[in-house]
Amino acid sequence: MARARGRASNGSAASDVADPIASTSSTAPSSEQTASDSTEALAIERSSKDLFQYHAVDVAPTDALPYFDRELELQPGLRARVDALIAEEQATFPPLSSTSTRLPPVFEPFSTRPDLRAELDRVASGLPSQHALDTQRYTLPSPAAGVDAPTTEWQSAVDSAHAQLAHMSVRLKNIELLKKYGANAWRLSNFQQEQDIRLISEQLDAVKAETNDINRLRQKDQLEAGSKLALLEKRWTELISRGLQLEVANVTTREELEGLRGKKRRLEAQLGQLE
């Protein structure tokens, strides 16, 4: 019994040791598959990046204050000069071709559906459709030969009559269902549409209110910044004027000093002659 237990315990230990190996061998293909999947995903990502080579456009910072600056409206001819400068600057830009990397690739509609592609080409070319509705199926024509018509024509007329009868039966059932449930379904649909309109209107009003708040805040900030800039410009003008006045005063003082020095030299010369 002890030997049997020992063998059993050894067997269980062996099985316990073998389990991690088996689990490792079972997980090895999954890791390889994961690596291959990641490689394929990386290749797809690179190919997609190659297709869409977008890059950021460097935009110069703007210092315009449209709520404060009124030069375009107050100065005649300024807008025309600005438009001419903009057109001159745009003329220096390189032409944008259809094969440029700044544009996405050309979209081909229905590239995987040749039937829909052919139908789209037919509609674009203005050709008539080859799958028009067969209006003869909704009529009950009798054979043109009358009683002397062959059996096949009469059988076709009978089949058409059966089809029309089945169609009218289905139509009557639909009308009865519409009379029974159509009014409530219509009211429910109207209620749902009214709720959708109300929600969309509330969202629209919220967006408009937010836009107005942003515009008011922008106008307030720009007017404050414009007033501050006007005050600073006025101070700058005053300082420039004072600087010019000081420079003129310095030049005048230098001339007076030169005159006094010349007068001093003349007086000294006269004093030397008197001595």
PDB file of C-alpha atoms in Angstrom:
ATOM      1  CA  MET A   1       0.000   0.000   0.000  1.00  0.00           C
ATOM      2  CA  ALA A   2       2.836   2.378   0.876  1.00  0.00           C
ATOM      3  CA  ARG A   3       4.608   1.562  -2.361  1.00  0.00           C
ATOM      4  CA  ALA A   4       1.393   2.122  -4.262  1.00  0.00           C
ATOM      5  CA  ARG A   5       0.920   5.412  -2.484  1.00  0.00           C
ATOM      6  CA  GLY A   6       4.527   6.345  -3.205  1.00  0.00           C
ATOM      7  CA  ARG A   7       4.094   5.483  -6.832  1.00  0.00           C
ATOM      8  CA  ALA A   8       0.884   7.435  -6.909  1.00  0.00           C
ATOM      9  CA  SER A   9       2.539  10.384  -5.228  1.00  0.00           C
ATOM     10  CA  ASN A  10       5.505  10.170  -7.592  1.00  0.00           C
ATOM     11  CA  GLY A  11       3.147  10.008 -10.501  1.00  0.00           C
ATOM     12  CA  SER A  12       1.234  13.003  -9.267  1.00  0.00           C
ATOM     13  CA  ALA A  13       4.467  14.885  -8.710  1.00  0.00           C
ATOM     14  CA  ALA A  14       5.605  14.001 -12.185  1.00  0.00           C
ATOM     15  CA  SER A  15       2.306  15.125 -13.539  1.00  0.00           C
ATOM     16  CA  ASP A  16       2.595  18.354 -11.543  1.00  0.00           C
ATOM     17  CA  VAL A  17       6.034  18.993 -12.995  1.00  0.00           C
ATOM     18  CA  ALA A  18       4.901  18.190 -16.497  1.00  0.00           C
ATOM     19  CA  ASP A  19       1.912  20.542 -16.353  1.00  0.00           C
ATOM     20  CA  PRO A  20       3.930  23.813 -16.540  1.00  0.00           C
ATOM     21  CA  ILE A  21       5.861  22.449 -19.503  1.00  0.00           C
ATOM     22  CA  ALA A  22       2.655  21.531 -21.239  1.00  0.00           C
ATOM     23  CA  SER A  23       1.174  24.904 -20.405  1.00  0.00           C
ATOM     24  CA  THR A  24       4.309  26.621 -21.685  1.00  0.00           C
ATOM     25  CA  SER A  25       4.211  24.647 -24.900  1.00  0.00           C
ATOM     26  CA  SER A  26       0.528  25.431 -25.269  1.00  0.00           C
ATOM     27  CA  THR A  27       1.097  29.152 -24.744  1.00  0.00           C
ATOM     28  CA  ALA A  28       4.067  29.331 -27.103  1.00  0.00           C
ATOM     29  CA  PRO A  29       1.977  29.330 -30.288  1.00  0.00           C
ATOM     30  CA  SER A  30      -0.276  32.027 -28.840  1.00  0.00           C
ATOM     31  CA  SER A  31       2.741  34.285 -28.185  1.00  0.00           C
ATOM     32  CA  GLU A  32       3.992  33.664 -31.711  1.00  0.00           C
ATOM     33  CA  GLN A  33       0.543  34.414 -33.027  1.00  0.00           C
ATOM     34  CA  THR A  34       0.442  37.597 -30.943  1.00  0.00           C
ATOM     35  CA  ALA A  35       3.818  38.640 -32.331  1.00  0.00           C
ATOM     36  CA  SER A  36       2.669  37.973 -35.880  1.00  0.00           C
ATOM     37  CA  ASP A  37      -0.557  39.885 -35.245  1.00  0.00           C
ATOM     38  CA  SER A  38       1.384  42.843 -33.850  1.00  0.00           C
ATOM     39  CA  THR A  39       3.712  42.732 -36.864  1.00  0.00           C
ATOM     40  CA  GLU A  40       0.763  42.741 -39.244  1.00  0.00           C
ATOM     41  CA  ALA A  41      -0.872  45.578 -37.315  1.00  0.00           C
ATOM     42  CA  LEU A  42       2.382  47.559 -37.478  1.00  0.00           C
ATOM     43  CA  ALA A  43       2.622  46.931 -41.219  1.00  0.00           C
ATOM     44  CA  ILE A  44      -0.976  48.051 -41.704  1.00  0.00           C
ATOM     45  CA  GLU A  45      -0.337  51.143 -39.599  1.00  0.00           C
ATOM     46  CA  ARG A  46       2.764  51.993 -41.634  1.00  0.00           C
ATOM     47  CA  SER A  47       0.903  51.488 -44.887  1.00  0.00           C
ATOM     48  CA  SER A  48      -1.920  53.703 -43.666  1.00  0.00           C
ATOM     49  CA  LYS A  49       0.600  56.343 -42.653  1.00  0.00           C
ATOM     50  CA  ASP A  50       2.163  56.125 -46.093  1.00  0.00           C
ATOM     51  CA  LEU A  51      -1.229  56.712 -47.680  1.00  0.00           C
ATOM     52  CA  PHE A  52      -2.014  59.752 -45.530  1.00  0.00           C
ATOM     53  CA  GLN A  53       1.087  61.898 -45.253  1.00  0.00           C
ATOM     54  CA  TYR A  54      -0.449  64.820 -43.437  1.00  0.00           C
ATOM     55  CA  HIS A  55       1.706  67.429 -41.758  1.00  0.00           C
ATOM     56  CA  ALA A  56       0.938  70.444 -39.661  1.00  0.00           C
ATOM     57  CA  VAL A  57       0.841  73.802 -41.389  1.00  0.00           C
ATOM     58  CA  ASP A  58       2.854  76.553 -39.738  1.00  0.00           C
ATOM     59  CA  VAL A  59       0.484  79.415 -39.013  1.00  0.00           C
ATOM     60  CA  ALA A  60       1.868  82.779 -38.014  1.00  0.00           C
ATOM     61  CA  PRO A  61       0.480  84.195 -34.757  1.00  0.00           C
ATOM     62  CA  THR A  62      -2.102  86.905 -35.241  1.00  0.00           C
ATOM     63  CA  ASP A  63      -2.285  90.152 -33.314  1.00  0.00           C
ATOM     64  CA  ALA A  64      -5.537  91.424 -34.819  1.00  0.00           C
ATOM     65  CA  LEU A  65      -8.328  92.785 -32.655  1.00  0.00           C
ATOM     66  CA  PRO A  66     -11.378  92.704 -34.953  1.00  0.00           C
ATOM     67  CA  TYR A  67     -13.682  94.125 -32.275  1.00  0.00           C
ATOM     68  CA  PHE A  68     -11.356  97.085 -31.732  1.00  0.00           C
ATOM     69  CA  ASP A  69      -9.505  97.697 -34.982  1.00  0.00           C
ATOM     70  CA  ARG A  70     -11.618  99.745 -37.397  1.00  0.00           C
ATOM     71  CA  GLU A  71      -8.958 100.881 -39.826  1.00  0.00           C
ATOM     72  CA  LEU A  72     -10.444  98.883 -42.710  1.00  0.00           C
ATOM     73  CA  GLU A  73     -13.752 100.676 -42.270  1.00  0.00           C
ATOM     74  CA  LEU A  74     -12.433 104.136 -41.467  1.00  0.00           C
ATOM     75  CA  GLN A  75      -9.558 104.465 -43.930  1.00  0.00           C
ATOM     76  CA  PRO A  76     -10.723 104.502 -47.576  1.00  0.00           C
ATOM     77  CA  GLY A  77      -8.832 102.212 -49.926  1.00  0.00           C
ATOM     78  CA  LEU A  78      -7.170 100.236 -47.137  1.00  0.00           C
ATOM     79  CA  ARG A  79      -9.252  97.103 -47.705  1.00  0.00           C
ATOM     80  CA  ALA A  80      -8.331  97.062 -51.405  1.00  0.00           C
ATOM     81  CA  ARG A  81      -4.640  97.319 -50.538  1.00  0.00           C
ATOM     82  CA  VAL A  82      -4.955  94.521 -47.983  1.00  0.00           C
ATOM     83  CA  ASP A  83      -6.742  92.288 -50.506  1.00  0.00           C
ATOM     84  CA  ALA A  84      -4.035  93.005 -53.063  1.00  0.00           C
ATOM     85  CA  LEU A  85      -1.312  92.056 -50.573  1.00  0.00           C
ATOM     86  CA  ILE A  86      -3.141  88.831 -49.697  1.00  0.00           C
ATOM     87  CA  ALA A  87      -3.521  87.932 -53.378  1.00  0.00           C
ATOM     88  CA  GLU A  88       0.156  88.669 -53.959  1.00  0.00           C
ATOM     89  CA  GLU A  89       1.114  86.418 -51.043  1.00  0.00           C
ATOM     90  CA  GLN A  90      -1.161  83.617 -52.254  1.00  0.00           C
ATOM     91  CA  ALA A  91       0.415  83.799 -55.702  1.00  0.00           C
ATOM     92  CA  THR A  92       3.726  82.715 -54.159  1.00  0.00           C
ATOM     93  CA  PHE A  93       2.233  79.472 -52.798  1.00  0.00           C
ATOM     94  CA  PRO A  94       3.062  76.285 -54.729  1.00  0.00           C
ATOM     95  CA  PRO A  95       0.118  74.946 -56.748  1.00  0.00           C
ATOM     96  CA  LEU A  96      -1.836  72.151 -55.079  1.00  0.00           C
ATOM     97  CA  SER A  97      -2.245  69.193 -57.430  1.00  0.00           C
ATOM     98  CA  SER A  98      -4.560  66.218 -57.041  1.00  0.00           C
ATOM     99  CA  THR A  99      -1.563  63.960 -56.335  1.00  0.00           C
ATOM    100  CA  SER A 100      -0.270  66.079 -53.475  1.00  0.00           C
ATOM    101  CA  THR A 101       0.421  64.307 -50.188  1.00  0.00           C
ATOM    102  CA  ARG A 102      -1.433  67.076 -48.380  1.00  0.00           C
ATOM    103  CA  LEU A 103      -4.688  65.717 -49.797  1.00  0.00           C
ATOM    104  CA  PRO A 104      -6.254  62.352 -48.951  1.00  0.00           C
ATOM    105  CA  PRO A 105      -6.302  59.694 -51.664  1.00  0.00           C
ATOM    106  CA  VAL A 106      -9.055  59.839 -54.252  1.00  0.00           C
ATOM    107  CA  PHE A 107     -12.210  58.144 -52.997  1.00  0.00           C
ATOM    108  CA  GLU A 108     -13.598  55.492 -55.307  1.00  0.00           C
ATOM    109  CA  PRO A 109     -17.246  54.794 -54.423  1.00  0.00           C
ATOM    110  CA  PHE A 110     -18.420  51.179 -54.500  1.00  0.00           C
ATOM    111  CA  SER A 111     -14.928  49.837 -55.165  1.00  0.00           C
ATOM    112  CA  THR A 112     -15.998  46.432 -53.827  1.00  0.00           C
ATOM    113  CA  ARG A 113     -19.430  46.414 -55.498  1.00  0.00           C
ATOM    114  CA  PRO A 114     -19.126  46.373 -59.285  1.00  0.00           C
ATOM    115  CA  ASP A 115     -22.912  46.162 -59.702  1.00  0.00           C
ATOM    116  CA  LEU A 116     -23.502  49.360 -57.726  1.00  0.00           C
ATOM    117  CA  ARG A 117     -20.558  50.984 -59.490  1.00  0.00           C
ATOM    118  CA  ALA A 118     -22.101  50.164 -62.880  1.00  0.00           C
ATOM    119  CA  GLU A 119     -25.454  51.560 -61.735  1.00  0.00           C
ATOM    120  CA  LEU A 120     -23.769  54.751 -60.525  1.00  0.00           C
ATOM    121  CA  ASP A 121     -22.016  55.155 -63.878  1.00  0.00           C
ATOM    122  CA  ARG A 122     -25.331  54.603 -65.672  1.00  0.00           C
ATOM    123  CA  VAL A 123     -27.075  57.288 -63.620  1.00  0.00           C
ATOM    124  CA  ALA A 124     -24.142  59.668 -64.141  1.00  0.00           C
ATOM    125  CA  SER A 125     -24.239  59.119 -67.910  1.00  0.00           C
ATOM    126  CA  GLY A 126     -28.033  59.615 -68.065  1.00  0.00           C
ATOM    127  CA  LEU A 127     -28.827  56.242 -69.658  1.00  0.00           C
ATOM    128  CA  PRO A 128     -32.269  54.692 -69.052  1.00  0.00           C
ATOM    129  CA  SER A 129     -32.594  51.882 -66.546  1.00  0.00           C
ATOM    130  CA  GLN A 130     -32.700  48.293 -67.776  1.00  0.00           C
ATOM    131  CA  HIS A 131     -34.685  47.143 -64.745  1.00  0.00           C
ATOM    132  CA  ALA A 132     -37.886  49.128 -65.143  1.00  0.00           C
ATOM    133  CA  LEU A 133     -41.056  48.050 -63.368  1.00  0.00           C
ATOM    134  CA  ASP A 134     -43.257  45.631 -65.288  1.00  0.00           C
ATOM    135  CA  THR A 135     -46.641  47.353 -65.272  1.00  0.00           C
ATOM    136  CA  GLN A 136     -48.280  44.461 -67.110  1.00  0.00           C
ATOM    137  CA  ARG A 137     -48.240  42.477 -63.879  1.00  0.00           C
ATOM    138  CA  TYR A 138     -50.828  44.842 -62.381  1.00  0.00           C
ATOM    139  CA  THR A 139     -53.370  44.472 -65.215  1.00  0.00           C
ATOM    140  CA  LEU A 140     -55.787  41.682 -66.179  1.00  0.00           C
ATOM    141  CA  PRO A 141     -55.586  41.440 -69.954  1.00  0.00           C
ATOM    142  CA  SER A 142     -57.589  38.709 -71.619  1.00  0.00           C
ATOM    143  CA  PRO A 143     -56.147  36.839 -74.570  1.00  0.00           C
ATOM    144  CA  ALA A 144     -56.346  38.868 -77.755  1.00  0.00           C
ATOM    145  CA  ALA A 145     -57.807  35.937 -79.716  1.00  0.00           C
ATOM    146  CA  GLY A 146     -60.663  35.541 -77.253  1.00  0.00           C
ATOM    147  CA  VAL A 147     -62.213  32.092 -76.998  1.00  0.00           C
ATOM    148  CA  ASP A 148     -60.027  30.767 -79.788  1.00  0.00           C
ATOM    149  CA  ALA A 149     -56.828  31.609 -77.867  1.00  0.00           C
ATOM    150  CA  PRO A 150     -54.536  28.711 -76.968  1.00  0.00           C
ATOM    151  CA  THR A 151     -54.531  27.180 -73.527  1.00  0.00           C
ATOM    152  CA  THR A 152     -51.165  28.710 -72.580  1.00  0.00           C
ATOM    153  CA  GLU A 153     -52.498  32.255 -72.996  1.00  0.00           C
ATOM    154  CA  TRP A 154     -55.570  31.472 -70.906  1.00  0.00           C
ATOM    155  CA  GLN A 155     -53.380  29.848 -68.257  1.00  0.00           C
ATOM    156  CA  SER A 156     -51.195  32.970 -68.170  1.00  0.00           C
ATOM    157  CA  ALA A 157     -54.308  35.140 -67.761  1.00  0.00           C
ATOM    158  CA  VAL A 158     -55.578  32.910 -64.926  1.00  0.00           C
ATOM    159  CA  ASP A 159     -52.179  33.061 -63.173  1.00  0.00           C
ATOM    160  CA  SER A 160     -52.195  36.837 -63.475  1.00  0.00           C
ATOM    161  CA  ALA A 161     -55.709  36.938 -61.998  1.00  0.00           C
ATOM    162  CA  HIS A 162     -54.592  34.787 -59.052  1.00  0.00           C
ATOM    163  CA  ALA A 163     -51.619  37.091 -58.477  1.00  0.00           C
ATOM    164  CA  GLN A 164     -53.860  40.166 -58.576  1.00  0.00           C
ATOM    165  CA  LEU A 165     -56.291  38.528 -56.166  1.00  0.00           C
ATOM    166  CA  ALA A 166     -53.505  37.705 -53.716  1.00  0.00           C
ATOM    167  CA  HIS A 167     -52.153  41.233 -54.052  1.00  0.00           C
ATOM    168  CA  MET A 168     -55.561  42.767 -53.330  1.00  0.00           C
ATOM    169  CA  SER A 169     -56.032  40.418 -50.359  1.00  0.00           C
ATOM    170  CA  VAL A 170     -52.710  41.508 -48.849  1.00  0.00           C
ATOM    171  CA  ARG A 171     -53.570  45.122 -49.567  1.00  0.00           C
ATOM    172  CA  LEU A 172     -56.936  44.839 -47.790  1.00  0.00           C
ATOM    173  CA  LYS A 173     -55.235  43.238 -44.777  1.00  0.00           C
ATOM    174  CA  ASN A 174     -52.702  46.060 -44.670  1.00  0.00           C
ATOM    175  CA  ILE A 175     -55.508  48.626 -44.843  1.00  0.00           C
ATOM    176  CA  GLU A 176     -57.331  46.921 -41.970  1.00  0.00           C
ATOM    177  CA  LEU A 177     -54.138  46.839 -39.893  1.00  0.00           C
ATOM    178  CA  LEU A 178     -53.536  50.493 -40.699  1.00  0.00           C
ATOM    179  CA  LYS A 179     -57.052  51.420 -39.583  1.00  0.00           C
ATOM    180  CA  LYS A 180     -56.610  49.469 -36.359  1.00  0.00           C
ATOM    181  CA  TYR A 181     -53.067  50.437 -35.363  1.00  0.00           C
ATOM    182  CA  GLY A 182     -52.073  53.233 -37.724  1.00  0.00           C
ATOM    183  CA  ALA A 183     -53.486  56.146 -35.726  1.00  0.00           C
ATOM    184  CA  ASN A 184     -51.681  55.203 -32.509  1.00  0.00           C
ATOM    185  CA  ALA A 185     -48.458  54.447 -34.376  1.00  0.00           C
ATOM    186  CA  TRP A 186     -48.722  57.816 -36.109  1.00  0.00           C
ATOM    187  CA  ARG A 187     -49.294  59.620 -32.809  1.00  0.00           C
ATOM    188  CA  LEU A 188     -46.349  57.797 -31.237  1.00  0.00           C
ATOM    189  CA  SER A 189     -44.136  58.671 -34.188  1.00  0.00           C
ATOM    190  CA  ASN A 190     -45.205  62.323 -33.993  1.00  0.00           C
ATOM    191  CA  PHE A 191     -44.517  62.353 -30.248  1.00  0.00           C
ATOM    192  CA  GLN A 192     -41.044  60.892 -30.768  1.00  0.00           C
ATOM    193  CA  GLN A 193     -40.279  63.393 -33.516  1.00  0.00           C
ATOM    194  CA  GLU A 194     -41.499  66.263 -31.342  1.00  0.00           C
ATOM    195  CA  GLN A 195     -39.244  65.076 -28.533  1.00  0.00           C
ATOM    196  CA  ASP A 196     -36.311  64.829 -30.936  1.00  0.00           C
ATOM    197  CA  ILE A 197     -37.037  68.331 -32.226  1.00  0.00           C
ATOM    198  CA  ARG A 198     -37.257  69.633 -28.652  1.00  0.00           C
ATOM    199  CA  LEU A 199     -33.938  68.043 -27.679  1.00  0.00           C
ATOM    200  CA  ILE A 200     -32.210  69.297 -30.823  1.00  0.00           C
ATOM    201  CA  SER A 201     -33.670  72.778 -30.292  1.00  0.00           C
ATOM    202  CA  GLU A 202     -32.421  72.809 -26.706  1.00  0.00           C
ATOM    203  CA  GLN A 203     -28.967  71.744 -27.858  1.00  0.00           C
ATOM    204  CA  LEU A 204     -29.027  74.404 -30.572  1.00  0.00           C
ATOM    205  CA  ASP A 205     -30.057  77.079 -28.069  1.00  0.00           C
ATOM    206  CA  ALA A 206     -27.303  75.946 -25.704  1.00  0.00           C
ATOM    207  CA  VAL A 207     -24.700  76.125 -28.480  1.00  0.00           C
ATOM    208  CA  LYS A 208     -25.964  79.562 -29.558  1.00  0.00           C
ATOM    209  CA  ALA A 209     -25.854  80.807 -25.966  1.00  0.00           C
ATOM    210  CA  GLU A 210     -22.337  79.448 -25.540  1.00  0.00           C
ATOM    211  CA  THR A 211     -21.298  81.064 -28.822  1.00  0.00           C
ATOM    212  CA  ASN A 212     -22.755  84.403 -27.732  1.00  0.00           C
ATOM    213  CA  ASP A 213     -20.985  84.152 -24.377  1.00  0.00           C
ATOM    214  CA  ILE A 214     -17.693  83.394 -26.102  1.00  0.00           C
ATOM    215  CA  ASN A 215     -18.183  86.319 -28.496  1.00  0.00           C
ATOM    216  CA  ARG A 216     -19.070  88.665 -25.630  1.00  0.00           C
ATOM    217  CA  LEU A 217     -16.039  87.543 -23.648  1.00  0.00           C
ATOM    218  CA  ARG A 218     -13.852  87.876 -26.730  1.00  0.00           C
ATOM    219  CA  GLN A 219     -15.236  91.351 -27.414  1.00  0.00           C
ATOM    220  CA  LYS A 220     -14.685  92.378 -23.784  1.00  0.00           C
ATOM    221  CA  ASP A 221     -11.110  91.081 -23.774  1.00  0.00           C
ATOM    222  CA  GLN A 222     -10.313  92.701 -27.110  1.00  0.00           C
ATOM    223  CA  LEU A 223     -11.810  96.044 -26.105  1.00  0.00           C
ATOM    224  CA  GLU A 224      -9.838  96.000 -22.858  1.00  0.00           C
ATOM    225  CA  ALA A 225      -6.676  95.011 -24.706  1.00  0.00           C
ATOM    226  CA  GLY A 226      -7.358  97.686 -27.333  1.00  0.00           C
ATOM    227  CA  SER A 227      -7.854 100.371 -24.694  1.00  0.00           C
ATOM    228  CA  LYS A 228      -4.655  99.313 -22.976  1.00  0.00           C
ATOM    229  CA  LEU A 229      -2.795  99.323 -26.294  1.00  0.00           C
ATOM    230  CA  ALA A 230      -4.191 102.768 -27.113  1.00  0.00           C
ATOM    231  CA  LEU A 231      -3.062 104.062 -23.712  1.00  0.00           C
ATOM    232  CA  LEU A 232       0.386 102.535 -24.160  1.00  0.00           C
ATOM    233  CA  GLU A 233       0.604 103.951 -27.672  1.00  0.00           C
ATOM    234  CA  LYS A 234      -0.315 107.376 -26.329  1.00  0.00           C
ATOM    235  CA  ARG A 235       2.360 107.115 -23.644  1.00  0.00           C
ATOM    236  CA  TRP A 236       4.848 105.913 -26.242  1.00  0.00           C
ATOM    237  CA  THR A 237       4.003 108.912 -28.425  1.00  0.00           C
ATOM    238  CA  GLU A 238       4.430 111.251 -25.459  1.00  0.00           C
ATOM    239  CA  LEU A 239       7.771 109.679 -24.575  1.00  0.00           C
ATOM    240  CA  ILE A 240       8.938 109.944 -28.178  1.00  0.00           C
ATOM    241  CA  SER A 241       7.832 113.575 -28.221  1.00  0.00           C
ATOM    242  CA  ARG A 242       9.677 114.236 -24.967  1.00  0.00           C
ATOM    243  CA  GLY A 243      12.743 112.517 -26.340  1.00  0.00           C
ATOM    244  CA  LEU A 244      12.627 114.692 -29.436  1.00  0.00           C
ATOM    245  CA  GLN A 245      12.167 117.780 -27.289  1.00  0.00           C
ATOM    246  CA  LEU A 246      15.136 116.772 -25.145  1.00  0.00           C
ATOM    247  CA  GLU A 247      17.214 116.138 -28.241  1.00  0.00           C
ATOM    248  CA  VAL A 248      16.288 119.549 -29.658  1.00  0.00           C
ATOM    249  CA  ALA A 249      17.047 121.135 -26.287  1.00  0.00           C
ATOM    250  CA  ASN A 250      20.418 119.354 -26.198  1.00  0.00           C
ATOM    251  CA  VAL A 251      21.273 120.579 -29.691  1.00  0.00           C
ATOM    252  CA  THR A 252      20.220 124.120 -28.764  1.00  0.00           C
ATOM    253  CA  THR A 253      22.198 123.967 -25.525  1.00  0.00           C
ATOM    254  CA  ARG A 254      25.266 122.708 -27.382  1.00  0.00           C
ATOM    255  CA  GLU A 255      24.987 125.551 -29.856  1.00  0.00           C
ATOM    256  CA  GLU A 256      24.631 128.036 -26.996  1.00  0.00           C
ATOM    257  CA  LEU A 257      27.639 126.487 -25.254  1.00  0.00           C
ATOM    258  CA  GLU A 258      29.672 126.717 -28.441  1.00  0.00           C
ATOM    259  CA  GLY A 259      28.608 130.339 -28.797  1.00  0.00           C
ATOM    260  CA  LEU A 260      29.522 131.111 -25.185  1.00  0.00           C
ATOM    261  CA  ARG A 261      32.862 129.351 -25.564  1.00  0.00           C
ATOM    262  CA  GLY A 262      33.585 131.328 -28.698  1.00  0.00           C
ATOM    263  CA  LYS A 263      32.594 134.521 -26.935  1.00  0.00           C
ATOM    264  CA  LYS A 264      34.832 133.555 -24.010  1.00  0.00           C
ATOM    265  CA  ARG A 265      37.765 133.014 -26.327  1.00  0.00           C
ATOM    266  CA  ARG A 266      37.184 136.385 -27.984  1.00  0.00           C
ATOM    267  CA  LEU A 267      36.953 138.130 -24.628  1.00  0.00           C
ATOM    268  CA  GLU A 268      40.120 136.429 -23.445  1.00  0.00           C
ATOM    269  CA  ALA A 269      41.854 137.522 -26.628  1.00  0.00           C
ATOM    270  CA  GLN A 270      40.685 141.112 -26.149  1.00  0.00           C
ATOM    271  CA  LEU A 271      41.759 141.006 -22.497  1.00  0.00           C
ATOM    272  CA  GLY A 272      45.216 139.792 -23.531  1.00  0.00           C
ATOM    273  CA  GLN A 273      45.564 142.659 -25.973  1.00  0.00           C
ATOM    274  CA  LEU A 274      44.621 145.185 -23.290  1.00  0.00           C
ATOM    275  CA  GLU A 275      47.250 143.857 -20.924  1.00  0.00           C
TER     276      GLU A 275
END
